Amino acid sequence: MWSPISLPAILELGQDFIEFLKGGGELPLGPRDLFEKARGNYESIKSKVERGSASWGSLSKVAAKKMSDAIQMLKEASAQGHAHAQLFLGFIFGK
């Protein structure tokens, strides 16, 4: 059941958020930004593979980390309901 939050509680949350931002805190990426960043990682590796300067079977440690990060971001975006991220994961794992 939904329970309303009192005005002082809302103001306190707002103040905490302002302090978080003042302290240099960053908001987590939303599903669209996660997808775009992941797609960029994937596309940069894919272009190296297509040019012959890398191979899917033997990626460098940097490229493997980039690909691992891309998959993690796609999973996060997918869990938040981003349909393109879900499709992209299917594409990657379908190969």
PDB file of C-alpha atoms in Angstrom:
ATOM      1  CA  MET A   1       0.000   0.000   0.000  1.00  0.00           C
ATOM      2  CA  TRP A   2       1.219   3.504  -0.822  1.00  0.00           C
ATOM      3  CA  SER A   3       2.005   5.731   2.120  1.00  0.00           C
ATOM      4  CA  PRO A   4       2.546   9.461   1.708  1.00  0.00           C
ATOM      5  CA  ILE A   5       5.826  11.067   2.755  1.00  0.00           C
ATOM      6  CA  SER A   6       5.588  14.079   5.010  1.00  0.00           C
ATOM      7  CA  LEU A   7       6.799  17.442   3.747  1.00  0.00           C
ATOM      8  CA  PRO A   8       9.752  17.608   6.213  1.00  0.00           C
ATOM      9  CA  ALA A   9      10.932  14.205   4.978  1.00  0.00           C
ATOM     10  CA  ILE A  10      10.753  15.392   1.364  1.00  0.00           C
ATOM     11  CA  LEU A  11      12.690  18.554   2.216  1.00  0.00           C
ATOM     12  CA  GLU A  12      15.319  16.500   4.049  1.00  0.00           C
ATOM     13  CA  LEU A  13      15.736  14.210   1.045  1.00  0.00           C
ATOM     14  CA  GLY A  14      16.064  17.267  -1.188  1.00  0.00           C
ATOM     15  CA  GLN A  15      18.741  18.759   1.063  1.00  0.00           C
ATOM     16  CA  ASP A  16      20.679  15.479   1.090  1.00  0.00           C
ATOM     17  CA  PHE A  17      20.532  15.432  -2.699  1.00  0.00           C
ATOM     18  CA  ILE A  18      21.823  19.017  -2.936  1.00  0.00           C
ATOM     19  CA  GLU A  19      24.704  18.161  -0.589  1.00  0.00           C
ATOM     20  CA  PHE A  20      25.456  15.065  -2.666  1.00  0.00           C
ATOM     21  CA  LEU A  21      25.729  17.172  -5.825  1.00  0.00           C
ATOM     22  CA  LYS A  22      27.780  19.870  -4.084  1.00  0.00           C
ATOM     23  CA  GLY A  23      30.205  17.190  -2.949  1.00  0.00           C
ATOM     24  CA  GLY A  24      30.866  16.229  -6.560  1.00  0.00           C
ATOM     25  CA  GLY A  25      28.544  13.247  -6.525  1.00  0.00           C
ATOM     26  CA  GLU A  26      27.282  12.051  -9.864  1.00  0.00           C
ATOM     27  CA  LEU A  27      23.955  10.487 -10.610  1.00  0.00           C
ATOM     28  CA  PRO A  28      24.097   6.972 -12.057  1.00  0.00           C
ATOM     29  CA  LEU A  29      23.557   6.674 -15.793  1.00  0.00           C
ATOM     30  CA  GLY A  30      20.013   6.047 -16.929  1.00  0.00           C
ATOM     31  CA  PRO A  31      19.114   3.194 -19.287  1.00  0.00           C
ATOM     32  CA  ARG A  32      19.463   5.269 -22.461  1.00  0.00           C
ATOM     33  CA  ASP A  33      22.912   6.557 -21.496  1.00  0.00           C
ATOM     34  CA  LEU A  34      24.008   3.067 -20.403  1.00  0.00           C
ATOM     35  CA  PHE A  35      22.931   1.714 -23.785  1.00  0.00           C
ATOM     36  CA  GLU A  36      24.685   4.452 -25.760  1.00  0.00           C
ATOM     37  CA  LYS A  37      27.933   4.058 -23.829  1.00  0.00           C
ATOM     38  CA  ALA A  38      27.824   0.260 -24.153  1.00  0.00           C
ATOM     39  CA  ARG A  39      27.087   0.466 -27.862  1.00  0.00           C
ATOM     40  CA  GLY A  40      30.035   2.824 -28.317  1.00  0.00           C
ATOM     41  CA  ASN A  41      32.343   0.366 -26.551  1.00  0.00           C
ATOM     42  CA  TYR A  42      31.069  -2.507 -28.670  1.00  0.00           C
ATOM     43  CA  GLU A  43      31.281  -0.598 -31.945  1.00  0.00           C
ATOM     44  CA  SER A  44      34.891   0.504 -31.301  1.00  0.00           C
ATOM     45  CA  ILE A  45      35.952  -3.111 -30.703  1.00  0.00           C
ATOM     46  CA  LYS A  46      33.897  -4.362 -33.655  1.00  0.00           C
ATOM     47  CA  SER A  47      35.583  -1.881 -35.996  1.00  0.00           C
ATOM     48  CA  LYS A  48      39.039  -3.111 -34.891  1.00  0.00           C
ATOM     49  CA  VAL A  49      37.951  -6.709 -35.523  1.00  0.00           C
ATOM     50  CA  GLU A  50      36.599  -5.793 -38.974  1.00  0.00           C
ATOM     51  CA  ARG A  51      39.851  -3.992 -39.864  1.00  0.00           C
ATOM     52  CA  GLY A  52      41.822  -7.054 -38.786  1.00  0.00           C
ATOM     53  CA  SER A  53      43.705  -5.344 -35.953  1.00  0.00           C
ATOM     54  CA  ALA A  54      41.880  -7.487 -33.340  1.00  0.00           C
ATOM     55  CA  SER A  55      40.111 -10.803 -33.092  1.00  0.00           C
ATOM     56  CA  TRP A  56      36.982 -11.697 -31.111  1.00  0.00           C
ATOM     57  CA  GLY A  57      38.784 -14.833 -29.915  1.00  0.00           C
ATOM     58  CA  SER A  58      41.835 -13.044 -28.556  1.00  0.00           C
ATOM     59  CA  LEU A  59      41.015  -9.501 -27.457  1.00  0.00           C
ATOM     60  CA  SER A  60      43.627  -7.488 -25.634  1.00  0.00           C
ATOM     61  CA  LYS A  61      43.107  -7.039 -21.885  1.00  0.00           C
ATOM     62  CA  VAL A  62      41.922  -3.474 -22.488  1.00  0.00           C
ATOM     63  CA  ALA A  63      39.461  -4.516 -25.197  1.00  0.00           C
ATOM     64  CA  ALA A  64      38.216  -7.469 -23.130  1.00  0.00           C
ATOM     65  CA  LYS A  65      37.585  -5.130 -20.178  1.00  0.00           C
ATOM     66  CA  LYS A  66      35.805  -2.665 -22.474  1.00  0.00           C
ATOM     67  CA  MET A  67      33.615  -5.480 -23.812  1.00  0.00           C
ATOM     68  CA  SER A  68      32.908  -6.777 -20.302  1.00  0.00           C
ATOM     69  CA  ASP A  69      31.906  -3.257 -19.233  1.00  0.00           C
ATOM     70  CA  ALA A  70      29.673  -2.934 -22.308  1.00  0.00           C
ATOM     71  CA  ILE A  71      27.879  -6.182 -21.497  1.00  0.00           C
ATOM     72  CA  GLN A  72      27.401  -5.127 -17.876  1.00  0.00           C
ATOM     73  CA  MET A  73      25.948  -1.757 -18.963  1.00  0.00           C
ATOM     74  CA  LEU A  74      23.634  -3.506 -21.428  1.00  0.00           C
ATOM     75  CA  LYS A  75      22.438  -5.835 -18.672  1.00  0.00           C
ATOM     76  CA  GLU A  76      21.746  -2.866 -16.392  1.00  0.00           C
ATOM     77  CA  ALA A  77      19.867  -1.014 -19.134  1.00  0.00           C
ATOM     78  CA  SER A  78      17.935  -4.193 -19.989  1.00  0.00           C
ATOM     79  CA  ALA A  79      16.947  -4.672 -16.363  1.00  0.00           C
ATOM     80  CA  GLN A  80      15.538  -1.128 -16.465  1.00  0.00           C
ATOM     81  CA  GLY A  81      13.391  -2.047 -19.453  1.00  0.00           C
ATOM     82  CA  HIS A  82      15.458  -0.591 -22.325  1.00  0.00           C
ATOM     83  CA  ALA A  83      14.278  -2.624 -25.333  1.00  0.00           C
ATOM     84  CA  HIS A  84      17.237  -1.788 -27.584  1.00  0.00           C
ATOM     85  CA  ALA A  85      19.658  -2.931 -24.874  1.00  0.00           C
ATOM     86  CA  GLN A  86      17.733  -6.205 -24.606  1.00  0.00           C
ATOM     87  CA  LEU A  87      17.896  -6.670 -28.369  1.00  0.00           C
ATOM     88  CA  PHE A  88      21.586  -5.769 -28.482  1.00  0.00           C
ATOM     89  CA  LEU A  89      22.393  -8.338 -25.774  1.00  0.00           C
ATOM     90  CA  GLY A  90      20.558 -10.952 -27.796  1.00  0.00           C
ATOM     91  CA  PHE A  91      22.574  -9.944 -30.853  1.00  0.00           C
ATOM     92  CA  ILE A  92      25.902 -10.164 -28.984  1.00  0.00           C
ATOM     93  CA  PHE A  93      25.186 -13.506 -27.329  1.00  0.00           C
ATOM     94  CA  GLY A  94      23.551 -14.909 -30.451  1.00  0.00           C
ATOM     95  CA  LYS A  95      26.856 -14.839 -32.332  1.00  0.00           C
TER      96      LYS A  95
END
